[in-house]
Amino acid sequence: MRHGATEAEVQRVVGVIREMGYQARPMPGTQRTAVGLVGNDGRVDASRLEGLPGVQEVIHVSRPYKQVSREWKPENTVVRLPGGVTVGGTDVAVIAGPCSVESGSQLIDAARIVREAGAVILRGGAFKPLTSPYSFQGLGRPALKLLARAREETGLLICTEAIDPDGVGWVVEVADIIQIGARNMQNFSLLRAAGRAGKPVLLKRGISATITELLLSAEYLLAEGNQDVILCERGVRGFDTLTRNLFDLSAIPVVQKLSHLPIIADPSHGTGLRDKVIPMARAAIAAGADGVMIEVHPNPDEAKSDGSQSLFPDQFAQLMREVRVIAEVIGRRIAEPAPVGA
Ligand code: PEP
Ligand code: MN
């Protein structure tokens, strides 16, 4: 719509889109309101819309994903979390914690360590979708209770994974962010359930997914009405065995050009090796990531999963000092934890 178009003009456009048999999604922006059209499976004849009062232009979205694209919404999406934490604005959010929740004491130790160093979100899996059925599968629902307690005691927000549609219902009671793992990026019933859950979703790139496939999976979440989606680059399968994965940092600027959604990076799974996590976390922030997810364990040598890529507490504290400086150089800031009790 034109700058200054009236509410009545916007509503007229909405009405005509509905008469044409589609759904209309008005999106007020800082400069002007856009009205999105969904429900078509081909090019729409826009002649009825172009001439309506207040309409500036009709833009046909050329990408296979729609609501996720910058054509649909030019302004960055800022995901707002409790306590004023944002992902996708100027702040860079650090999500840290163990791969898996292993016990109450392990989790609370990890939470205190990462909070003290400056993380704002605690990660930790209750349900682990690991490649082998004989690997640790997570503590399940009891771990969700431990996460809730850690949130209460430290004020950290919680990011934890749901691996099936039923699990979304349990995870949503505790999590501030529902994580969808790489192995589940194209689990469409899970995506639909998470899209309806009413909480922000962290969607990790599949192990062999293209960027277009990642964005199409995100489209499932937006199509269910969830706008609060954070994408995550976590490395793809490469040909070299010296790292666990090929950490595709170029995906960050590519996604930022194509989509308004925030994108963070996970150098822990991206490299799989503790001493490679630190330089690649620095690089991810320099490349413009809206956050980083880092595995940190109070005692990595005893971790039940992903110990070899988990940072020792002092390494994480050092990394936090470094990334504060890097963020500042590119005009950003590492999000600070709120004072406890605030
Ligand atoms: C995890 O975050 O611990 C995890 C299993 O990640 P991914 O889905 O990226 O492998
Ligand atoms: Mn892990």
mmCIF file of C-alpha atoms and ligand atoms in Angstrom:
data_model
loop_
_atom_site.group_PDB
_atom_site.id
_atom_site.type_symbol
_atom_site.label_atom_id
_atom_site.label_comp_id
_atom_site.label_asym_id
_atom_site.label_seq_id
_atom_site.Cartn_x
_atom_site.Cartn_y
_atom_site.Cartn_z
ATOM 1 C CA MET A 1 0.000 0.000 0.000
ATOM 2 C CA ARG A 2 1.070 3.635 -0.480
ATOM 3 C CA HIS A 3 2.674 5.423 2.448
ATOM 4 C CA GLY A 4 -0.271 6.933 4.313
ATOM 5 C CA ALA A 5 -2.907 4.567 2.857
ATOM 6 C CA THR A 6 -5.942 4.563 5.155
ATOM 7 C CA GLU A 7 -7.227 1.597 7.148
ATOM 8 C CA ALA A 8 -10.357 1.618 4.978
ATOM 9 C CA GLU A 9 -8.203 1.290 1.839
ATOM 10 C CA VAL A 10 -6.292 -1.626 3.391
ATOM 11 C CA GLN A 11 -9.576 -3.316 4.348
ATOM 12 C CA ARG A 12 -10.918 -2.856 0.819
ATOM 13 C CA VAL A 13 -7.875 -4.699 -0.573
ATOM 14 C CA VAL A 14 -8.362 -7.458 2.028
ATOM 15 C CA GLY A 15 -12.015 -7.751 0.984
ATOM 16 C CA VAL A 16 -11.210 -8.022 -2.723
ATOM 17 C CA ILE A 17 -8.533 -10.684 -2.085
ATOM 18 C CA ARG A 18 -11.130 -12.698 -0.146
ATOM 19 C CA GLU A 19 -13.709 -12.274 -2.915
ATOM 20 C CA MET A 20 -11.118 -13.654 -5.318
ATOM 21 C CA GLY A 21 -11.016 -16.792 -3.128
ATOM 22 C CA TYR A 22 -7.684 -16.263 -1.361
ATOM 23 C CA GLN A 23 -6.574 -15.362 2.163
ATOM 24 C CA ALA A 24 -5.228 -11.892 2.938
ATOM 25 C CA ARG A 25 -2.521 -11.135 5.520
ATOM 26 C CA PRO A 26 -2.097 -7.410 6.257
ATOM 27 C CA MET A 27 1.394 -6.586 7.560
ATOM 28 C CA PRO A 28 1.879 -3.078 8.918
ATOM 29 C CA GLY A 29 5.522 -1.947 8.512
ATOM 30 C CA THR A 30 7.407 1.128 9.620
ATOM 31 C CA GLN A 31 7.106 2.762 6.175
ATOM 32 C CA ARG A 32 3.930 1.242 4.775
ATOM 33 C CA THR A 33 1.506 -1.641 5.073
ATOM 34 C CA ALA A 34 1.852 -4.658 2.818
ATOM 35 C CA VAL A 35 -0.995 -7.092 2.248
ATOM 36 C CA GLY A 36 0.118 -10.655 1.567
ATOM 37 C CA LEU A 37 -1.999 -13.021 -0.509
ATOM 38 C CA VAL A 38 -1.896 -16.755 0.179
ATOM 39 C CA GLY A 39 -3.853 -19.733 -1.067
ATOM 40 C CA ASN A 40 -2.963 -19.533 -4.765
ATOM 41 C CA ASP A 41 -1.032 -22.222 -6.560
ATOM 42 C CA GLY A 42 -0.118 -20.203 -9.602
ATOM 43 C CA ARG A 43 0.271 -16.626 -10.728
ATOM 44 C CA VAL A 44 -2.663 -14.464 -9.629
ATOM 45 C CA ASP A 45 -4.309 -12.014 -12.028
ATOM 46 C CA ALA A 46 -3.684 -8.786 -10.164
ATOM 47 C CA SER A 47 -5.674 -6.433 -12.378
ATOM 48 C CA ARG A 48 -8.525 -6.100 -9.844
ATOM 49 C CA LEU A 49 -6.071 -5.141 -7.105
ATOM 50 C CA GLU A 50 -3.817 -2.747 -8.998
ATOM 51 C CA GLY A 51 -6.473 -0.115 -9.514
ATOM 52 C CA LEU A 52 -7.796 -0.011 -5.937
ATOM 53 C CA PRO A 53 -7.300 3.240 -3.997
ATOM 54 C CA GLY A 54 -4.166 3.228 -1.837
ATOM 55 C CA VAL A 55 -2.461 0.404 -3.736
ATOM 56 C CA GLN A 56 1.090 1.310 -4.751
ATOM 57 C CA GLU A 57 2.195 -1.859 -6.499
ATOM 58 C CA VAL A 58 1.540 -5.565 -6.789
ATOM 59 C CA ILE A 59 4.670 -7.667 -6.300
ATOM 60 C CA HIS A 60 4.613 -11.273 -7.454
ATOM 61 C CA VAL A 61 6.774 -13.404 -5.147
ATOM 62 C CA SER A 62 9.170 -15.234 -7.425
ATOM 63 C CA ARG A 63 10.545 -17.708 -4.875
ATOM 64 C CA PRO A 64 9.073 -21.133 -4.130
ATOM 65 C CA TYR A 65 8.778 -20.113 -0.475
ATOM 66 C CA LYS A 66 6.597 -17.121 0.048
ATOM 67 C CA GLN A 67 5.998 -15.766 3.542
ATOM 68 C CA VAL A 68 9.638 -16.467 4.382
ATOM 69 C CA SER A 69 10.940 -14.345 1.498
ATOM 70 C CA ARG A 70 12.155 -10.766 1.565
ATOM 71 C CA GLU A 71 9.865 -10.025 -1.357
ATOM 72 C CA TRP A 72 6.957 -10.773 1.002
ATOM 73 C CA LYS A 73 8.404 -8.808 3.933
ATOM 74 C CA PRO A 74 11.386 -6.516 3.288
ATOM 75 C CA GLU A 75 12.051 -5.679 6.946
ATOM 76 C CA ASN A 76 14.000 -8.047 9.208
ATOM 77 C CA THR A 77 11.903 -10.146 11.562
ATOM 78 C CA VAL A 78 12.881 -9.575 15.168
ATOM 79 C CA VAL A 79 11.855 -12.498 17.381
ATOM 80 C CA ARG A 80 10.940 -11.155 20.814
ATOM 81 C CA LEU A 81 11.485 -13.457 23.772
ATOM 82 C CA PRO A 82 10.551 -13.015 27.430
ATOM 83 C CA GLY A 83 12.703 -10.596 29.430
ATOM 84 C CA GLY A 84 13.384 -8.347 26.450
ATOM 85 C CA VAL A 85 15.756 -10.766 24.671
ATOM 86 C CA THR A 86 15.539 -10.380 20.896
ATOM 87 C CA VAL A 87 16.890 -12.382 17.974
ATOM 88 C CA GLY A 88 17.216 -10.625 14.635
ATOM 89 C CA GLY A 89 17.738 -7.065 15.870
ATOM 90 C CA THR A 90 21.036 -5.396 16.790
ATOM 91 C CA ASP A 91 21.726 -7.819 19.627
ATOM 92 C CA VAL A 92 23.512 -11.106 19.015
ATOM 93 C CA ALA A 93 22.037 -13.814 21.248
ATOM 94 C CA VAL A 94 24.239 -16.521 22.706
ATOM 95 C CA ILE A 95 22.539 -19.862 23.371
ATOM 96 C CA ALA A 96 24.732 -22.236 25.349
ATOM 97 C CA GLY A 97 24.580 -25.374 27.436
ATOM 98 C CA PRO A 98 25.078 -29.109 27.219
ATOM 99 C CA CYS A 99 24.069 -31.302 24.309
ATOM 100 C CA SER A 100 21.789 -33.330 26.619
ATOM 101 C CA VAL A 101 20.234 -32.781 29.992
ATOM 102 C CA GLU A 102 21.915 -35.552 32.031
ATOM 103 C CA SER A 103 21.002 -34.766 35.647
ATOM 104 C CA GLY A 104 19.768 -31.931 37.833
ATOM 105 C CA SER A 105 23.254 -31.065 39.052
ATOM 106 C CA GLN A 106 24.854 -31.250 35.581
ATOM 107 C CA LEU A 107 22.204 -28.919 34.168
ATOM 108 C CA ILE A 108 22.249 -26.374 36.952
ATOM 109 C CA ASP A 109 26.067 -26.281 36.924
ATOM 110 C CA ALA A 110 26.010 -25.752 33.163
ATOM 111 C CA ALA A 111 23.345 -23.054 33.482
ATOM 112 C CA ARG A 112 25.330 -21.115 36.087
ATOM 113 C CA ILE A 113 28.510 -21.401 34.042
ATOM 114 C CA VAL A 114 26.993 -20.109 30.819
ATOM 115 C CA ARG A 115 25.013 -17.383 32.547
ATOM 116 C CA GLU A 116 28.072 -16.158 34.416
ATOM 117 C CA ALA A 117 29.935 -15.916 31.097
ATOM 118 C CA GLY A 118 27.048 -13.991 29.478
ATOM 119 C CA ALA A 119 24.718 -16.379 27.628
ATOM 120 C CA VAL A 120 21.029 -15.419 27.633
ATOM 121 C CA ILE A 121 19.495 -18.742 26.580
ATOM 122 C CA LEU A 122 20.193 -22.210 27.984
ATOM 123 C CA ARG A 123 20.177 -25.140 25.596
ATOM 124 C CA GLY A 124 19.918 -28.815 26.526
ATOM 125 C CA GLY A 125 18.139 -31.736 24.932
ATOM 126 C CA ALA A 126 15.530 -33.757 26.814
ATOM 127 C CA PHE A 127 14.805 -35.817 23.693
ATOM 128 C CA LYS A 128 17.833 -36.691 21.577
ATOM 129 C CA PRO A 129 17.274 -37.779 17.969
ATOM 130 C CA LEU A 130 20.701 -39.378 17.646
ATOM 131 C CA THR A 131 21.885 -41.339 14.650
ATOM 132 C CA SER A 132 22.345 -44.612 16.551
ATOM 133 C CA PRO A 133 19.542 -46.204 18.580
ATOM 134 C CA TYR A 134 22.203 -47.274 21.100
ATOM 135 C CA SER A 135 23.347 -43.708 21.831
ATOM 136 C CA PHE A 136 21.944 -41.847 24.836
ATOM 137 C CA GLN A 137 18.387 -40.872 23.887
ATOM 138 C CA GLY A 138 17.891 -38.217 26.552
ATOM 139 C CA LEU A 139 16.082 -38.343 29.889
ATOM 140 C CA GLY A 140 12.766 -37.450 28.249
ATOM 141 C CA ARG A 141 10.038 -35.675 30.155
ATOM 142 C CA PRO A 142 11.869 -35.587 33.526
ATOM 143 C CA ALA A 143 14.527 -33.447 31.797
ATOM 144 C CA LEU A 144 11.880 -30.849 30.966
ATOM 145 C CA LYS A 145 11.269 -30.398 34.695
ATOM 146 C CA LEU A 146 14.994 -29.896 35.230
ATOM 147 C CA LEU A 147 15.043 -27.274 32.484
ATOM 148 C CA ALA A 148 12.118 -25.461 34.105
ATOM 149 C CA ARG A 149 13.990 -25.426 37.404
ATOM 150 C CA ALA A 150 17.152 -24.092 35.745
ATOM 151 C CA ARG A 151 15.096 -21.312 34.176
ATOM 152 C CA GLU A 152 13.644 -20.395 37.548
ATOM 153 C CA GLU A 153 17.002 -20.423 39.316
ATOM 154 C CA THR A 154 19.063 -18.568 36.712
ATOM 155 C CA GLY A 155 16.601 -16.485 34.712
ATOM 156 C CA LEU A 156 17.990 -17.987 31.502
ATOM 157 C CA LEU A 157 15.512 -18.663 28.723
ATOM 158 C CA ILE A 158 15.212 -22.260 27.529
ATOM 159 C CA CYS A 159 15.773 -23.747 24.083
ATOM 160 C CA THR A 160 15.085 -27.475 23.814
ATOM 161 C CA GLU A 161 14.224 -29.904 21.077
ATOM 162 C CA ALA A 162 10.943 -31.597 20.188
ATOM 163 C CA ILE A 163 11.306 -34.711 18.054
ATOM 164 C CA ASP A 164 7.676 -35.553 17.312
ATOM 165 C CA PRO A 165 4.276 -33.807 17.296
ATOM 166 C CA ASP A 166 3.334 -35.195 20.769
ATOM 167 C CA GLY A 167 6.621 -33.936 22.144
ATOM 168 C CA VAL A 168 5.808 -30.406 20.954
ATOM 169 C CA GLY A 169 2.956 -30.347 23.482
ATOM 170 C CA TRP A 170 5.329 -31.233 26.342
ATOM 171 C CA VAL A 171 8.236 -29.058 25.223
ATOM 172 C CA VAL A 172 6.064 -25.993 24.748
ATOM 173 C CA GLU A 173 5.194 -25.940 28.456
ATOM 174 C CA VAL A 174 8.824 -25.276 29.374
ATOM 175 C CA ALA A 175 10.660 -23.974 26.331
ATOM 176 C CA ASP A 176 10.954 -20.361 25.272
ATOM 177 C CA ILE A 177 12.217 -21.679 21.936
ATOM 178 C CA ILE A 178 11.240 -25.044 20.438
ATOM 179 C CA GLN A 179 14.197 -26.556 18.609
ATOM 180 C CA ILE A 180 13.687 -28.678 15.503
ATOM 181 C CA GLY A 181 16.813 -30.677 14.812
ATOM 182 C CA ALA A 182 18.687 -31.240 11.579
ATOM 183 C CA ARG A 183 17.385 -34.804 11.226
ATOM 184 C CA ASN A 184 13.825 -33.511 11.477
ATOM 185 C CA MET A 185 14.056 -30.493 9.180
ATOM 186 C CA GLN A 186 11.696 -32.151 6.711
ATOM 187 C CA ASN A 187 9.442 -33.894 9.235
ATOM 188 C CA PHE A 188 6.394 -32.058 7.990
ATOM 189 C CA SER A 189 3.935 -33.223 10.657
ATOM 190 C CA LEU A 190 6.407 -32.015 13.297
ATOM 191 C CA LEU A 191 6.791 -28.687 11.480
ATOM 192 C CA ARG A 192 3.030 -28.225 11.354
ATOM 193 C CA ALA A 193 2.684 -29.006 15.068
ATOM 194 C CA ALA A 194 5.474 -26.560 15.931
ATOM 195 C CA GLY A 195 3.895 -23.954 13.665
ATOM 196 C CA ARG A 196 0.740 -24.119 15.767
ATOM 197 C CA ALA A 197 2.464 -24.239 19.152
ATOM 198 C CA GLY A 198 2.464 -20.500 19.815
ATOM 199 C CA LYS A 199 6.165 -20.341 20.734
ATOM 200 C CA PRO A 200 9.228 -19.315 18.701
ATOM 201 C CA VAL A 201 10.893 -22.130 16.757
ATOM 202 C CA LEU A 202 14.587 -22.707 16.050
ATOM 203 C CA LEU A 203 14.823 -24.638 12.795
ATOM 204 C CA LYS A 204 18.158 -26.308 12.092
ATOM 205 C CA ARG A 205 19.372 -26.945 8.569
ATOM 206 C CA GLY A 206 19.244 -30.609 7.546
ATOM 207 C CA ILE A 207 22.464 -32.488 7.134
ATOM 208 C CA SER A 208 22.146 -32.505 3.330
ATOM 209 C CA ALA A 209 19.539 -29.799 2.816
ATOM 210 C CA THR A 210 19.958 -26.950 0.388
ATOM 211 C CA ILE A 211 19.250 -23.419 1.578
ATOM 212 C CA THR A 212 16.067 -23.425 -0.519
ATOM 213 C CA GLU A 213 14.894 -26.598 1.269
ATOM 214 C CA LEU A 214 15.628 -24.980 4.642
ATOM 215 C CA LEU A 215 13.527 -21.955 3.667
ATOM 216 C CA LEU A 216 10.695 -24.184 2.394
ATOM 217 C CA SER A 217 10.674 -26.002 5.739
ATOM 218 C CA ALA A 218 10.458 -22.629 7.487
ATOM 219 C CA GLU A 219 7.525 -21.831 5.203
ATOM 220 C CA TYR A 220 5.593 -24.709 6.831
ATOM 221 C CA LEU A 221 5.946 -22.914 10.180
ATOM 222 C CA LEU A 222 4.844 -19.544 8.809
ATOM 223 C CA ALA A 223 2.014 -21.146 6.854
ATOM 224 C CA GLU A 224 0.641 -22.426 10.189
ATOM 225 C CA GLY A 225 0.690 -18.861 11.498
ATOM 226 C CA ASN A 226 3.991 -18.838 13.397
ATOM 227 C CA GLN A 227 6.056 -15.807 12.419
ATOM 228 C CA ASP A 228 8.660 -16.317 15.148
ATOM 229 C CA VAL A 229 11.111 -18.540 13.356
ATOM 230 C CA ILE A 230 14.884 -18.545 13.814
ATOM 231 C CA LEU A 231 16.952 -20.463 11.276
ATOM 232 C CA CYS A 232 20.178 -22.220 12.221
ATOM 233 C CA GLU A 233 23.187 -23.189 10.121
ATOM 234 C CA ARG A 234 24.766 -26.258 11.748
ATOM 235 C CA GLY A 235 26.951 -27.671 9.007
ATOM 236 C CA VAL A 236 26.180 -30.011 6.145
ATOM 237 C CA ARG A 237 27.664 -33.344 5.146
ATOM 238 C CA GLY A 238 30.958 -32.741 3.401
ATOM 239 C CA PHE A 239 33.572 -35.049 1.913
ATOM 240 C CA ASP A 240 36.299 -34.370 4.429
ATOM 241 C CA THR A 241 36.524 -36.562 7.513
ATOM 242 C CA LEU A 242 38.741 -34.229 9.529
ATOM 243 C CA THR A 243 35.686 -32.291 10.711
ATOM 244 C CA ARG A 244 32.278 -33.743 11.571
ATOM 245 C CA ASN A 245 30.490 -31.508 9.080
ATOM 246 C CA LEU A 246 31.192 -28.742 6.602
ATOM 247 C CA PHE A 247 30.200 -25.555 8.423
ATOM 248 C CA ASP A 248 28.571 -23.456 5.705
ATOM 249 C CA LEU A 249 29.066 -19.907 6.913
ATOM 250 C CA SER A 250 28.221 -18.514 3.499
ATOM 251 C CA ALA A 251 24.624 -19.628 4.189
ATOM 252 C CA ILE A 252 24.331 -16.694 6.600
ATOM 253 C CA PRO A 253 24.586 -13.835 4.079
ATOM 254 C CA VAL A 254 22.728 -15.934 1.484
ATOM 255 C CA VAL A 255 19.753 -16.452 3.826
ATOM 256 C CA GLN A 256 19.830 -12.819 4.910
ATOM 257 C CA LYS A 257 19.440 -11.726 1.294
ATOM 258 C CA LEU A 258 16.592 -14.144 0.558
ATOM 259 C CA SER A 259 14.664 -14.032 3.825
ATOM 260 C CA HIS A 260 13.657 -11.630 6.577
ATOM 261 C CA LEU A 261 14.020 -14.355 9.226
ATOM 262 C CA PRO A 262 16.920 -14.279 11.681
ATOM 263 C CA ILE A 263 19.671 -16.872 11.280
ATOM 264 C CA ILE A 264 22.036 -18.126 13.950
ATOM 265 C CA ALA A 265 24.976 -20.526 13.688
ATOM 266 C CA ASP A 266 25.933 -23.662 15.594
ATOM 267 C CA PRO A 267 29.685 -24.193 15.268
ATOM 268 C CA SER A 268 29.570 -27.070 17.781
ATOM 269 C CA HIS A 269 27.735 -29.438 15.436
ATOM 270 C CA GLY A 270 29.199 -27.525 12.497
ATOM 271 C CA THR A 271 32.721 -28.697 13.268
ATOM 272 C CA GLY A 272 32.305 -31.438 15.885
ATOM 273 C CA LEU A 273 35.640 -30.628 17.512
ATOM 274 C CA ARG A 274 36.115 -28.458 20.569
ATOM 275 C CA ASP A 275 39.185 -26.575 19.379
ATOM 276 C CA LYS A 276 37.496 -25.741 16.049
ATOM 277 C CA VAL A 277 34.340 -24.391 17.710
ATOM 278 C CA ILE A 278 36.012 -21.265 19.044
ATOM 279 C CA PRO A 279 37.420 -19.854 15.781
ATOM 280 C CA MET A 280 34.237 -20.746 13.884
ATOM 281 C CA ALA A 281 32.005 -19.083 16.495
ATOM 282 C CA ARG A 282 34.068 -15.923 16.077
ATOM 283 C CA ALA A 283 33.743 -16.236 12.300
ATOM 284 C CA ALA A 284 29.968 -16.779 12.461
ATOM 285 C CA ILE A 285 29.470 -13.549 14.366
ATOM 286 C CA ALA A 286 31.791 -11.699 12.007
ATOM 287 C CA ALA A 287 29.723 -13.099 9.099
ATOM 288 C CA GLY A 288 26.576 -11.527 10.544
ATOM 289 C CA ALA A 289 24.885 -14.366 12.413
ATOM 290 C CA ASP A 290 22.064 -13.153 14.673
ATOM 291 C CA GLY A 291 23.237 -15.517 17.376
ATOM 292 C CA VAL A 292 25.345 -18.560 18.100
ATOM 293 C CA MET A 293 24.489 -21.848 19.740
ATOM 294 C CA ILE A 294 27.410 -23.398 21.612
ATOM 295 C CA GLU A 295 27.636 -26.695 23.483
ATOM 296 C CA VAL A 296 29.237 -26.208 26.893
ATOM 297 C CA HIS A 297 29.510 -28.885 29.572
ATOM 298 C CA PRO A 298 30.723 -28.569 33.186
ATOM 299 C CA ASN A 299 32.829 -31.659 32.559
ATOM 300 C CA PRO A 300 32.984 -32.501 28.833
ATOM 301 C CA ASP A 301 34.998 -35.678 29.374
ATOM 302 C CA GLU A 302 31.995 -37.192 31.141
ATOM 303 C CA ALA A 303 29.305 -35.966 28.748
ATOM 304 C CA LYS A 304 26.757 -38.539 27.608
ATOM 305 C CA SER A 305 26.603 -36.988 24.137
ATOM 306 C CA ASP A 306 28.809 -34.697 22.058
ATOM 307 C CA GLY A 307 31.530 -34.361 24.706
ATOM 308 C CA SER A 308 34.284 -33.917 22.133
ATOM 309 C CA GLN A 309 32.675 -30.780 20.739
ATOM 310 C CA SER A 310 31.578 -29.343 24.099
ATOM 311 C CA LEU A 311 33.602 -26.432 25.433
ATOM 312 C CA PHE A 312 35.128 -26.427 28.893
ATOM 313 C CA PRO A 313 33.703 -23.628 31.054
ATOM 314 C CA ASP A 314 36.850 -21.466 30.857
ATOM 315 C CA GLN A 315 36.967 -21.803 27.071
ATOM 316 C CA PHE A 316 33.398 -20.561 26.832
ATOM 317 C CA ALA A 317 34.140 -17.583 29.085
ATOM 318 C CA GLN A 318 37.121 -16.677 26.907
ATOM 319 C CA LEU A 319 35.007 -17.028 23.742
ATOM 320 C CA MET A 320 32.396 -14.668 25.189
ATOM 321 C CA ARG A 321 35.060 -12.034 25.846
ATOM 322 C CA GLU A 322 36.253 -12.324 22.261
ATOM 323 C CA VAL A 323 32.866 -12.200 20.563
ATOM 324 C CA ARG A 324 31.871 -9.053 22.457
ATOM 325 C CA VAL A 325 34.708 -7.261 20.673
ATOM 326 C CA ILE A 326 33.884 -8.796 17.283
ATOM 327 C CA ALA A 327 30.199 -7.855 17.551
ATOM 328 C CA GLU A 328 31.100 -4.256 18.307
ATOM 329 C CA VAL A 329 33.292 -3.965 15.209
ATOM 330 C CA ILE A 330 30.279 -4.742 12.990
ATOM 331 C CA GLY A 331 27.917 -2.424 14.876
ATOM 332 C CA ARG A 332 26.237 -5.102 16.962
ATOM 333 C CA ARG A 333 26.202 -6.087 20.612
ATOM 334 C CA ILE A 334 26.154 -9.413 22.450
ATOM 335 C CA ALA A 335 22.823 -9.598 24.331
ATOM 336 C CA GLU A 336 23.369 -9.248 28.076
ATOM 337 C CA PRO A 337 21.587 -11.427 30.642
ATOM 338 C CA ALA A 338 19.032 -9.572 32.762
ATOM 339 C CA PRO A 339 19.977 -9.225 36.432
ATOM 340 C CA VAL A 340 18.787 -12.283 38.411
ATOM 341 C CA GLY A 341 15.340 -11.651 39.908
ATOM 342 C CA ALA A 342 14.524 -8.955 37.328
HETATM 343 C C1 PEP B 1 21.724 -30.737 19.069
HETATM 344 O O1 PEP B 1 21.502 -29.498 18.993
HETATM 345 O O2 PEP B 1 22.183 -31.290 20.072
HETATM 346 C C2 PEP B 1 21.533 -31.542 17.847
HETATM 347 C C3 PEP B 1 21.229 -32.839 17.920
HETATM 348 O O3 PEP B 1 21.733 -30.829 16.731
HETATM 349 P P1 PEP B 1 21.469 -31.179 15.179
HETATM 350 O O4 PEP B 1 20.020 -31.431 15.075
HETATM 351 O O5 PEP B 1 21.925 -29.940 14.489
HETATM 352 O O6 PEP B 1 22.330 -32.371 14.866
HETATM 353 MN MN MN B 2 24.618 -32.147 20.402
#
